[in-house]
Coordinates of N, CA and C in Angstrom, one line a residue:
Chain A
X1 N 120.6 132.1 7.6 CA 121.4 131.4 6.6 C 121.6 130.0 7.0
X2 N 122.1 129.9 7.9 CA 122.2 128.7 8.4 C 120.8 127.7 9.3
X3 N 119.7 128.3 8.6 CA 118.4 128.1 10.0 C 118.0 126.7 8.5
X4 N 118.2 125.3 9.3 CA 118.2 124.5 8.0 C 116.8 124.0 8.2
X5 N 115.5 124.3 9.2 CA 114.6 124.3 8.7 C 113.5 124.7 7.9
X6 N 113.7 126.3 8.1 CA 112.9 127.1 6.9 C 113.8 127.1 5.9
X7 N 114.7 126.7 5.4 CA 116.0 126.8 4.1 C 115.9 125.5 3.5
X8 N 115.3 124.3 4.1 CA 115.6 123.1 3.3 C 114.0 122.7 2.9
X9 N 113.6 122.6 1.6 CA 112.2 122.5 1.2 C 111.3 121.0 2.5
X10 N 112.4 119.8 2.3 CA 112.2 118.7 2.7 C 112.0 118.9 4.3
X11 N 112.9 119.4 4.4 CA 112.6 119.6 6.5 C 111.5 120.4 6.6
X12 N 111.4 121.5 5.5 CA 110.0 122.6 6.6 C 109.1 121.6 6.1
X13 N 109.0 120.8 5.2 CA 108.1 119.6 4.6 C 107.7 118.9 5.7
X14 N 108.8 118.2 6.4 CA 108.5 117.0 7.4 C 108.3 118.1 8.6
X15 N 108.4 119.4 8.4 CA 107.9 120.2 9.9 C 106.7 120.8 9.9
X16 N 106.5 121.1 8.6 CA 104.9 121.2 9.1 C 103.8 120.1 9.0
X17 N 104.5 118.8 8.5 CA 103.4 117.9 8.8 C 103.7 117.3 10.0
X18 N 104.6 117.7 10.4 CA 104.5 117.1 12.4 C 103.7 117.9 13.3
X19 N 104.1 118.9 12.9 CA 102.8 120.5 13.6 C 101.7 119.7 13.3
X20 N 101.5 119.7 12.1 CA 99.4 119.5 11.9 C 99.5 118.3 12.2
X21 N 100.2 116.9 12.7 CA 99.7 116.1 13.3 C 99.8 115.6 14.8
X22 N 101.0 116.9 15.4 CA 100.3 116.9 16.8 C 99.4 117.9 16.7
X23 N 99.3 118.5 16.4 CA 97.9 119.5 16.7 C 96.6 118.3 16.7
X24 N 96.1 117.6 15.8 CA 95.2 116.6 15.5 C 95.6 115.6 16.6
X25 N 96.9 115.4 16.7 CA 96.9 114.3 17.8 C 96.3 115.1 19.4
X26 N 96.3 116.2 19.6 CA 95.8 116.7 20.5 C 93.9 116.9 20.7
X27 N 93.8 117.2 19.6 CA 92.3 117.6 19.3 C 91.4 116.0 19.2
X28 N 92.3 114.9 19.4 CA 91.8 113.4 19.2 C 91.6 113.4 20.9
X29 N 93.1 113.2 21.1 CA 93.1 113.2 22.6 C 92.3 113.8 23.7
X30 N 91.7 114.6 23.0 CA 90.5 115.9 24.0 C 89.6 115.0 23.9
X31 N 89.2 114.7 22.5 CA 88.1 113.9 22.5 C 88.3 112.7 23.0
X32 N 89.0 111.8 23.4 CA 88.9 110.5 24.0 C 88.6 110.7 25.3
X33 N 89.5 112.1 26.2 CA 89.2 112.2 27.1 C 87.9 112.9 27.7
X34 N 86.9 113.3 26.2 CA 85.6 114.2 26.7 C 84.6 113.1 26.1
X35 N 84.7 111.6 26.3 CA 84.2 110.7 25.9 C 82.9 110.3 26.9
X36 N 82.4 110.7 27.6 CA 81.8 110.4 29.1 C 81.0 111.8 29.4
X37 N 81.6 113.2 28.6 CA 81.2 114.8 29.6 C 80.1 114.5 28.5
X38 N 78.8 114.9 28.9 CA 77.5 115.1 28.5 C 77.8 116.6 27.8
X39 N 76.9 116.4 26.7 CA 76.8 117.5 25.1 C 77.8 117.8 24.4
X40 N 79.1 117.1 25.0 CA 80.2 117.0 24.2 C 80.1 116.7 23.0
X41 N 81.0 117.6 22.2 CA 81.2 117.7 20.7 C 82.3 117.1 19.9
X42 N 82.2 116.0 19.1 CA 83.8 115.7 18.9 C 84.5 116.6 17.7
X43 N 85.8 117.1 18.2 CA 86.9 118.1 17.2 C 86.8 117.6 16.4
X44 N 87.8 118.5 15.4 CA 88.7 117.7 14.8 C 89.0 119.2 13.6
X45 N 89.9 118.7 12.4 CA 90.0 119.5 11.7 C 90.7 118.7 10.4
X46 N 90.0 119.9 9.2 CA 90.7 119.0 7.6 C 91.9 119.0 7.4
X47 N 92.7 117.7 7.7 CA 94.2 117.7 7.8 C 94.4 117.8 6.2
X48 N 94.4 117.4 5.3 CA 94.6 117.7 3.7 C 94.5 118.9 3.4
X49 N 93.3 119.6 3.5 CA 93.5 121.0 3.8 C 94.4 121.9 4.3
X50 N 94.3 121.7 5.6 CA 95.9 122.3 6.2 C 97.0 122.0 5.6
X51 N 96.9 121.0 5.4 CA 98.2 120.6 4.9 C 98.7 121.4 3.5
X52 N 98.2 121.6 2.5 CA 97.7 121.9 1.6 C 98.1 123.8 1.9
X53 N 97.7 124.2 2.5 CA 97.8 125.6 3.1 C 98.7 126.1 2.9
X54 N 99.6 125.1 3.8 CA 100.8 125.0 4.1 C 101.8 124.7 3.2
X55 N 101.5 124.1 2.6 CA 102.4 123.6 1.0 C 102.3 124.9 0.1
X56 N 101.2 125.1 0.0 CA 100.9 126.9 -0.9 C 101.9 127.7 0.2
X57 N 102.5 128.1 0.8 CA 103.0 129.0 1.6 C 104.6 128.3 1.5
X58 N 104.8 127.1 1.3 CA 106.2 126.8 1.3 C 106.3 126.9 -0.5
X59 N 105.4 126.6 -1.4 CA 106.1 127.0 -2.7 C 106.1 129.0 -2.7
X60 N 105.4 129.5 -2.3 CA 105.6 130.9 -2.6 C 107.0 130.7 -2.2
X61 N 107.9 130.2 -1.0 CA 108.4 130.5 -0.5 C 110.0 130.3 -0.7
X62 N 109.7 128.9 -1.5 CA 111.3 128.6 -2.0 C 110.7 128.2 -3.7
X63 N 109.9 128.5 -4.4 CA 109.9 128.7 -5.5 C 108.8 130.0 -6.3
X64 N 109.3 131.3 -6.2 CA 108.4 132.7 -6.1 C 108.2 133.0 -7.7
X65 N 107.2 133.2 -8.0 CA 106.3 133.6 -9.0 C 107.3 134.6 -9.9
X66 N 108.2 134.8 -11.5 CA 108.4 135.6 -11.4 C 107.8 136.9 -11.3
X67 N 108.4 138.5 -11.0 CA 108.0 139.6 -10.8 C 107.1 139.4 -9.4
X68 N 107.1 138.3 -8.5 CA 106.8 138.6 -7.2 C 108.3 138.2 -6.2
X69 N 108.7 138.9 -5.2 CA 109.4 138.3 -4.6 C 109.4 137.3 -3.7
X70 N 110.4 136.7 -3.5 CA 109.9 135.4 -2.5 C 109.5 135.9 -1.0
X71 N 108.7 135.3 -0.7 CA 107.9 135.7 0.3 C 109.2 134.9 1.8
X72 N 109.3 135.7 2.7 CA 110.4 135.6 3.8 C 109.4 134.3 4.4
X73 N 110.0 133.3 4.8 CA 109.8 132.0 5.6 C 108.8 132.7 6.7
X74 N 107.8 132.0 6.7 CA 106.8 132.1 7.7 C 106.7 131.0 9.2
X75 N 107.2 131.4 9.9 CA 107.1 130.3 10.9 C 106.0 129.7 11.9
X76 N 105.9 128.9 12.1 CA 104.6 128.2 12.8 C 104.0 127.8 11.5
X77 N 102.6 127.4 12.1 CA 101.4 127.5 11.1 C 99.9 128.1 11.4
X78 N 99.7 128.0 10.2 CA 98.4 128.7 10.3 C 97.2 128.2 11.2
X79 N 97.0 128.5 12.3 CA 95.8 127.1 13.3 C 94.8 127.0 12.3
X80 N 94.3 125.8 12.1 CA 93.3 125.1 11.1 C 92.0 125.1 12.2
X81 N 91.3 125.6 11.1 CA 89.6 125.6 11.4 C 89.4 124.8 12.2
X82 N 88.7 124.3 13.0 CA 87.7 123.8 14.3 C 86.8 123.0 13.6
X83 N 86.7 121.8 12.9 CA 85.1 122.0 12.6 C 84.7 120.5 13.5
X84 N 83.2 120.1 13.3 CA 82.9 119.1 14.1 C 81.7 118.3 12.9
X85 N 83.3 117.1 12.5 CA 82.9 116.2 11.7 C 81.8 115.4 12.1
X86 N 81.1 115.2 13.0 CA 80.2 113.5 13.2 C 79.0 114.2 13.1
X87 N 78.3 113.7 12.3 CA 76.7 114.4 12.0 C 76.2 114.3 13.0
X88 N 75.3 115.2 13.6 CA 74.5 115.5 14.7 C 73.6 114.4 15.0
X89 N 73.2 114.2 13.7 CA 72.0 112.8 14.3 C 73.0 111.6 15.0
X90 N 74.8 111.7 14.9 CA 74.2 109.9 15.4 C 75.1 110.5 17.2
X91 N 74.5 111.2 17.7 CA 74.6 111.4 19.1 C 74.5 110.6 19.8
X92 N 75.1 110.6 21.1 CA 74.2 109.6 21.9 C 72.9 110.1 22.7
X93 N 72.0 109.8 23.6 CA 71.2 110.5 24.4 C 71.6 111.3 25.2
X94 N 73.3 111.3 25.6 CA 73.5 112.9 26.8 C 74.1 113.7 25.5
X95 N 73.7 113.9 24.6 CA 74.3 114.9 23.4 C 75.6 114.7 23.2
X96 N 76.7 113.4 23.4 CA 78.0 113.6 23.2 C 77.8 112.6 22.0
X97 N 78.8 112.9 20.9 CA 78.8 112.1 19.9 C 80.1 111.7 19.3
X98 N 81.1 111.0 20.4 CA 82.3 111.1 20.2 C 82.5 109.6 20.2
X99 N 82.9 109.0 19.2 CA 83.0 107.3 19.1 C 84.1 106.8 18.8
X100 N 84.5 106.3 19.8 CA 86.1 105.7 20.2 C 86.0 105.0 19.1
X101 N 85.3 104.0 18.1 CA 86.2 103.5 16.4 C 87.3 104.6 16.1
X102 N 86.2 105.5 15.7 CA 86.5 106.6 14.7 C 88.0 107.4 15.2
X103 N 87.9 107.6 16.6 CA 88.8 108.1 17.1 C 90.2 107.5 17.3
X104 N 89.9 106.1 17.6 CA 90.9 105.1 17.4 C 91.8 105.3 16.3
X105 N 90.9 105.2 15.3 CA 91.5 105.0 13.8 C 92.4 106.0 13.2
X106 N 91.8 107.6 13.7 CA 92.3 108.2 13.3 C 93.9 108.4 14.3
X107 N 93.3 108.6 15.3 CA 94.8 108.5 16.2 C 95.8 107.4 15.3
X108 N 95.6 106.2 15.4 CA 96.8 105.8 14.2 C 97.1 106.4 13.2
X109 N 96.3 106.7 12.1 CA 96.9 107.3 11.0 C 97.7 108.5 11.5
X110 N 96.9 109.2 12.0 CA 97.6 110.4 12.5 C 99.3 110.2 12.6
X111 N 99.4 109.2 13.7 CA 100.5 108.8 14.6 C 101.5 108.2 13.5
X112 N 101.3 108.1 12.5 CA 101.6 107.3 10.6 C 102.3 108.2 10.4
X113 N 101.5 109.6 10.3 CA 101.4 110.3 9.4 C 103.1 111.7 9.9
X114 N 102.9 111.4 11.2 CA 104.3 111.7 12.3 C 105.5 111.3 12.1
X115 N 104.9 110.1 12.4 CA 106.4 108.9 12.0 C 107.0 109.2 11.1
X116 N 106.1 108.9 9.7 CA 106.6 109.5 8.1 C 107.5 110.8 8.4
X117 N 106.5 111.9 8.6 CA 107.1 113.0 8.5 C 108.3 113.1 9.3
X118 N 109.0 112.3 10.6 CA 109.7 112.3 11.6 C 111.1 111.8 10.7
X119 N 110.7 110.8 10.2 CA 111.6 109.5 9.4 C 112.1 110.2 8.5
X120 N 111.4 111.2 7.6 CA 112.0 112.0 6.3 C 112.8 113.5 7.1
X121 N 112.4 113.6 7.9 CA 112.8 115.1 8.3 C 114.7 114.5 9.0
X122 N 114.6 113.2 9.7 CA 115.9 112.5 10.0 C 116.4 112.3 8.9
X123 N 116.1 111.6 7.9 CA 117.0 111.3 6.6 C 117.5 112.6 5.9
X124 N 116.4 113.4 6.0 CA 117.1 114.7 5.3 C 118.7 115.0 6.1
X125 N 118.2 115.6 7.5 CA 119.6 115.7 8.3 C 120.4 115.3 8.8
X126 N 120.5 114.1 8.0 CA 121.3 113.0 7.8 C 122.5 112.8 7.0
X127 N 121.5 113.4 5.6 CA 122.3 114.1 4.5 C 122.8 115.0 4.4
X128 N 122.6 116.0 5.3 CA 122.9 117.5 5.3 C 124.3 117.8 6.1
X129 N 124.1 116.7 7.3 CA 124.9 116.2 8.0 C 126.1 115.6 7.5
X130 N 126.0 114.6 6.4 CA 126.8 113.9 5.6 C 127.7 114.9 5.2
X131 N 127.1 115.7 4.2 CA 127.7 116.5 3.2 C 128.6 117.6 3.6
X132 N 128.0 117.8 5.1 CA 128.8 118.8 6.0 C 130.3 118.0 6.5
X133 N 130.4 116.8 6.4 CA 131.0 116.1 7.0 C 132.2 116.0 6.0
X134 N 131.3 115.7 5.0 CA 132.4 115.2 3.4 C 133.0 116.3 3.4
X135 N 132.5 117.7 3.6 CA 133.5 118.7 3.0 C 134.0 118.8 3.9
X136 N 134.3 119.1 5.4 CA 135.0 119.1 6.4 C 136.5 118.4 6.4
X137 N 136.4 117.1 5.4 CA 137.9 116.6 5.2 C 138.6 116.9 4.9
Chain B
X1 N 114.2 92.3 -2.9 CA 113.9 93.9 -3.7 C 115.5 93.5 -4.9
X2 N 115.4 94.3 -5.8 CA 116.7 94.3 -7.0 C 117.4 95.3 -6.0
X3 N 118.9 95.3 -7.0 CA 120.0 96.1 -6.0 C 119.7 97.1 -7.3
X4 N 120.0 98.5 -7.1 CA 120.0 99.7 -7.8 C 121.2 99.3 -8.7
X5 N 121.2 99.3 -10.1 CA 122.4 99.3 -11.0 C 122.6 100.7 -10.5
X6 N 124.1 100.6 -11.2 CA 124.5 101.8 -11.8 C 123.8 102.7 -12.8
X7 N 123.5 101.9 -13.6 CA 122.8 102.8 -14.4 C 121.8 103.3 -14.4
X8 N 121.0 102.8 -13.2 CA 120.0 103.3 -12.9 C 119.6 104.8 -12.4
X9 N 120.9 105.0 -11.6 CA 121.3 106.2 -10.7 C 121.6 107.6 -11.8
X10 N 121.1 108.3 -11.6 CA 120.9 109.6 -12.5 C 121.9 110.1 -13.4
X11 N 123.1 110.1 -11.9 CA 124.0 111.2 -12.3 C 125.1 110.6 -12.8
X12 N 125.0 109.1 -13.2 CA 126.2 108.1 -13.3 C 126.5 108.5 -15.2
X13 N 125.1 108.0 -15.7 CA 125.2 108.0 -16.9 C 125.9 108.9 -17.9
X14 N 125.8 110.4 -17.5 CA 126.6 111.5 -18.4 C 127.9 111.3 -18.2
X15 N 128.8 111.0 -16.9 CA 129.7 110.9 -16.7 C 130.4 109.7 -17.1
X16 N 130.2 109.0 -17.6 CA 130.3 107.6 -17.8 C 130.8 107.9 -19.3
X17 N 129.4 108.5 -19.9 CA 129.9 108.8 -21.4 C 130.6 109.7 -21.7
X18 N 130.8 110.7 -20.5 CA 131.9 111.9 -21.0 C 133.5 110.7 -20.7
X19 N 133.8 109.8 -19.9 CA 134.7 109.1 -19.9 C 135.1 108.5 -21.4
X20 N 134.4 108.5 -22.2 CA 134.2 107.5 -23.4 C 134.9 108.7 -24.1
X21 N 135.9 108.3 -25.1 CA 136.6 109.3 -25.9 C 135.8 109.0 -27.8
X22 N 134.7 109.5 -28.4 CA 134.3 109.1 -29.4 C 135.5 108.4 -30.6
X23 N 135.0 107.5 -31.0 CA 136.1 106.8 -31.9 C 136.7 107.8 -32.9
X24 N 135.7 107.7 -34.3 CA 135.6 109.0 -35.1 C 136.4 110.0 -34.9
X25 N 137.0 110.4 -33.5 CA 137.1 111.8 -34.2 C 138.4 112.7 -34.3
X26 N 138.7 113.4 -35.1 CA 140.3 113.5 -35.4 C 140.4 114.2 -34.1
X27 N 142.1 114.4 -33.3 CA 142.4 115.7 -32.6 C 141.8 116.8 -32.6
X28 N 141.8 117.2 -31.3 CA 141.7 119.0 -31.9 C 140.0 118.9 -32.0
X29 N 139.4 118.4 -32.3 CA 138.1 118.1 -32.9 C 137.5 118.4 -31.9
X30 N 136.5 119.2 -31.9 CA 135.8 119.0 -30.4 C 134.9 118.1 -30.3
X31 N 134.6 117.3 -29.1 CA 134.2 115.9 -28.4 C 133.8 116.2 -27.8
X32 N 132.4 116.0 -28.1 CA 130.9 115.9 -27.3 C 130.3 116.9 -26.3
X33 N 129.7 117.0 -25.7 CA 129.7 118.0 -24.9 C 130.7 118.3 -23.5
X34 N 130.9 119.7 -23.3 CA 132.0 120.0 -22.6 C 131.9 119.4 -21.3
X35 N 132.9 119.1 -20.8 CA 133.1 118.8 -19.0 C 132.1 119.3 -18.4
X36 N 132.1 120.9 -18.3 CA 130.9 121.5 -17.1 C 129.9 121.4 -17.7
X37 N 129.6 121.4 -19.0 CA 128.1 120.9 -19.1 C 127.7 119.7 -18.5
X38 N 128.6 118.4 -18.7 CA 127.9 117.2 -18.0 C 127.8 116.9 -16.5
X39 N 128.8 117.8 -15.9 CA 128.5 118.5 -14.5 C 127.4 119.0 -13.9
X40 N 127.2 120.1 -14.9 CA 125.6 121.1 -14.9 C 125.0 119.4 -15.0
X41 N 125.0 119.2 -16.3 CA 123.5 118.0 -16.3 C 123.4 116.9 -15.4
X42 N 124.3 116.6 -14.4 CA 124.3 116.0 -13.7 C 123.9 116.4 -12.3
X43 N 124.3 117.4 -12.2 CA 123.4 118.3 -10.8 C 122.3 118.5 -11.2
X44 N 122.1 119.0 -12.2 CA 120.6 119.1 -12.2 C 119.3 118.0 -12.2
X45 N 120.3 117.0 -12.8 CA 119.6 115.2 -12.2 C 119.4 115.0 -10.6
X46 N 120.3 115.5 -10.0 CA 120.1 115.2 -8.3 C 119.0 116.0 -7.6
X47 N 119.1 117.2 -8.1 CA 118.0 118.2 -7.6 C 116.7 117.8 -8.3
X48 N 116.2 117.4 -9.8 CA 115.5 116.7 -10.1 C 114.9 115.7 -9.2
X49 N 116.0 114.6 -8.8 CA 115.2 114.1 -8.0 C 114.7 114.2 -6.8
X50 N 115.4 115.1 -6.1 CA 115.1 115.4 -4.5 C 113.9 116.0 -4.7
X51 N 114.0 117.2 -5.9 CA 112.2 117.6 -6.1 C 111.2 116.7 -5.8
X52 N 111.4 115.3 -7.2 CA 110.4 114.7 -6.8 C 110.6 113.6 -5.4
X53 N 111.2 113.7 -5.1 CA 111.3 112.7 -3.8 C 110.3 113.8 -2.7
X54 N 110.6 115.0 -3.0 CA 109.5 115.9 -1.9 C 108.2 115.7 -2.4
X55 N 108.3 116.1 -3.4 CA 106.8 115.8 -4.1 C 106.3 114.5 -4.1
X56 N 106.7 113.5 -3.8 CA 105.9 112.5 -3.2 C 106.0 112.4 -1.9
X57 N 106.5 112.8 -1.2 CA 106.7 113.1 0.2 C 105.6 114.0 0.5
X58 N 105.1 115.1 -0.5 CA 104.0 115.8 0.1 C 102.7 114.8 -0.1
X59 N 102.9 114.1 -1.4 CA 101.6 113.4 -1.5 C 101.2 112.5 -0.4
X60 N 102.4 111.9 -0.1 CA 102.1 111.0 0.4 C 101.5 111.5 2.3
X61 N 102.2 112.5 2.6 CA 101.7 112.9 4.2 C 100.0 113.9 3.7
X62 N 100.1 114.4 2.6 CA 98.4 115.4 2.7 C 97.7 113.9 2.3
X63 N 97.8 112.2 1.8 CA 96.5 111.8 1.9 C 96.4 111.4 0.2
X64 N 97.0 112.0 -0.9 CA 96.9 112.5 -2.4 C 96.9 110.6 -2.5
X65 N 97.7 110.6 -2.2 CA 98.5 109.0 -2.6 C 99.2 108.1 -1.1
X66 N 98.5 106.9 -1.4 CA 98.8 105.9 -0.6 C 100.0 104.4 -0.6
X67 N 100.4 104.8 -1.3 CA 101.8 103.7 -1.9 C 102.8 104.6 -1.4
X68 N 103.4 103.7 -0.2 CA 104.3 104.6 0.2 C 105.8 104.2 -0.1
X69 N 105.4 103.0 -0.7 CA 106.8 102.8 -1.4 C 107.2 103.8 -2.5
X70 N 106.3 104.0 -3.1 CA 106.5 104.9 -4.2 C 107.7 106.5 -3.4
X71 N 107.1 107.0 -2.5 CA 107.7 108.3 -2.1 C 109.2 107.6 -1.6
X72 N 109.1 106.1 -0.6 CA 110.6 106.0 0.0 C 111.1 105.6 -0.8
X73 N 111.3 104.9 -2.2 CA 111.9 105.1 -3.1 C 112.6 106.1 -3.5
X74 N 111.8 107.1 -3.7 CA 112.1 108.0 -4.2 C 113.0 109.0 -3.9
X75 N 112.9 109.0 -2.2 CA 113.7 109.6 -1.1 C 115.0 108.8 -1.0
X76 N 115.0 107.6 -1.7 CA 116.1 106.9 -1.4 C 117.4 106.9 -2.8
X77 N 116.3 107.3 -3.7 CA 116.8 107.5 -4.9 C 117.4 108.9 -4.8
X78 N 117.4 109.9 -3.8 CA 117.6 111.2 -4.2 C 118.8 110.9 -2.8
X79 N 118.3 110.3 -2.0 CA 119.9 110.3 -1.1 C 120.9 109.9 -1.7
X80 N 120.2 108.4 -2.5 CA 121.7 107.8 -3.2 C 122.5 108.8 -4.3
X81 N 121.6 109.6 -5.5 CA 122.0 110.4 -6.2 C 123.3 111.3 -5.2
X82 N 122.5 112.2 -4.4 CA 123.3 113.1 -3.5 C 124.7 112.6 -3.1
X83 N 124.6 111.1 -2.5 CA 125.8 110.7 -2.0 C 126.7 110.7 -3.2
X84 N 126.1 109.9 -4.2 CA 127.0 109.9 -5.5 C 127.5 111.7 -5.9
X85 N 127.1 112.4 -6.0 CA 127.4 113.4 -6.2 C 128.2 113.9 -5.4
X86 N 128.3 113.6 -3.8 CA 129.5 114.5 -2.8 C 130.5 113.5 -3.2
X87 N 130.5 112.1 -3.7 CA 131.9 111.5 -4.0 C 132.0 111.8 -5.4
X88 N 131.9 112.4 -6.3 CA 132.5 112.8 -7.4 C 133.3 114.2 -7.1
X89 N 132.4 114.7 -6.1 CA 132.9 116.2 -5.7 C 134.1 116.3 -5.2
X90 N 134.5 114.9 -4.1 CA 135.2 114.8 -3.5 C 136.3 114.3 -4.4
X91 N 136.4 113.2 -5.7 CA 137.1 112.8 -6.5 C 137.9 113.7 -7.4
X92 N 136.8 114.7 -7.4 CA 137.2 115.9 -8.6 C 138.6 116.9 -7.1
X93 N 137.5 117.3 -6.2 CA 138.7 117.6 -5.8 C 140.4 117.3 -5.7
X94 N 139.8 116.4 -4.8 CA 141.6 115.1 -5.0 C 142.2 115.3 -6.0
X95 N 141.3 115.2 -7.3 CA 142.1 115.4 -8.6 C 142.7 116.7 -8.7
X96 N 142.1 117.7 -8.3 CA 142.9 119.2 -8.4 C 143.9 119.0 -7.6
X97 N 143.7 118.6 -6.5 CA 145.0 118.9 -5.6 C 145.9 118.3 -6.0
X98 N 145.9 116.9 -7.0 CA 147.0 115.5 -7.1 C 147.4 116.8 -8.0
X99 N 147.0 117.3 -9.1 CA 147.5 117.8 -10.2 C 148.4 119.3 -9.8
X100 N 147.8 119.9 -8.3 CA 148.7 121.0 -8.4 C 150.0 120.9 -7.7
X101 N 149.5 119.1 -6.8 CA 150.9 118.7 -6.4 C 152.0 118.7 -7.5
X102 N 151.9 118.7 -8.5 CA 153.2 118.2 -9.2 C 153.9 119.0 -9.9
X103 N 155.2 118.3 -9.9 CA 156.5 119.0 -10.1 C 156.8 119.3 -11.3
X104 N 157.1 120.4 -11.8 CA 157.1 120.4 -13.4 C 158.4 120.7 -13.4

């Protein structure tokens, strides 16, 4: 009842996009650091997709289909596919194909995409906090 | 940036005009729609918004949409709504209590 992150649409909102962007911020970081190991592969996974997953599983969840019932809050997330975005051909010669731009870039966004979700998930219980406060007088 | 009128804010407008007593109309007459309706329709403007303040909040973290002003807007339109609404809650209360203070 009182668990205000699977209960508040906005918080499990800004909670599962902080999950799927440390998870990515992790699977970046492997790769900066497997930047040099020969036949290395660079990670990564479809953040929109996951994301997306995840949004299908929070409307079942606080808005249920009539004649289905609401499906009970599912916690964590679902680990997103593995896949290995950089086309094969542009390797280098020890088979690693992992290219600090690319990786660069996304680490920012990523690190964006945290913040946001960090920023809204505070505002929310902020408000929640407010309101708790208003009626306590 | 403009400062948010009043009237801009959702939940101001119904209440505003339920303050307004229609000229026209004799005693006794019933006037406009009832108190809890414009309550009802005024909550339902806040939640309205906080919907879409999520709903751009999802667009905007899956990638959909990149104007991110558009979502903190919108998040900010739904806090301000909210606030506005715990101080009418809070007004309405006071008012019950002023009223059951008194001495008849």
């Amino acid at each position: 009842m009182f668990d205000l992150v699977s209960q508040n649409p906005m918080i499990a909102l800004a909670d599962k996009g902080m999950s799927l962007a440390t998870q990515r911020i992790a699977l970046i970081a492997s790769n900066l650091a497997n930047i040099d190991t020969p036949g290395y592969r660079t990670k990564d996974f479809d953040f929109a997709a996951a994301f997306q997953t995840e949004m299908e599983k929070l409307d079942r969840q606080f808005s249920p289909t009539p004649g289905s019932p609401a499906s009970p809050a599912e916690p964590g997330i679902t680990p997103p596919a593995i896949i290995h975005p950089v086309d094969i051909t542009s390797e280098r010669n020890d088979g690693n194909d992992v290219h600090l731009d690319r990786e660069n870039m996304l680490l920012t966004q990523t690190q964006s995409v945290f913040t946001l979700s960090s920023n809204l998930a505070q505002g929310e219980l902020r408000l929640v906090l407010g309101a708790i406060r208003d009626a306590a007088k | 940036m403009n400062p948010i009128l009043p009237s801009q804010l959702p939940s101001l407008d119904a209440l505003a005009q339920a303050g307004q007593k229609p000229a026209s109309s004799a005693p006794g007459e019933a006037e406009g729609a009832p108190f809890a309706d414009v309550l009802k329709q005024a909550l339902a403007e806040v939640n309205d918004s906080r919907t879409n303040a999520e709903q751009e909040a999802r667009n905007l973290i899956s990638g959909n949409s990149t104007d991110m002003h558009t979502a903190i807007l919108a998040v900010q339109k739904a806090d301000v709504s909210f606030q506005m609404m715990m101080a009418v809650r809070s007004k309405l209360v006071d008012a019950y209590r002023e009223v059951m203070r008194m001495q008849m």
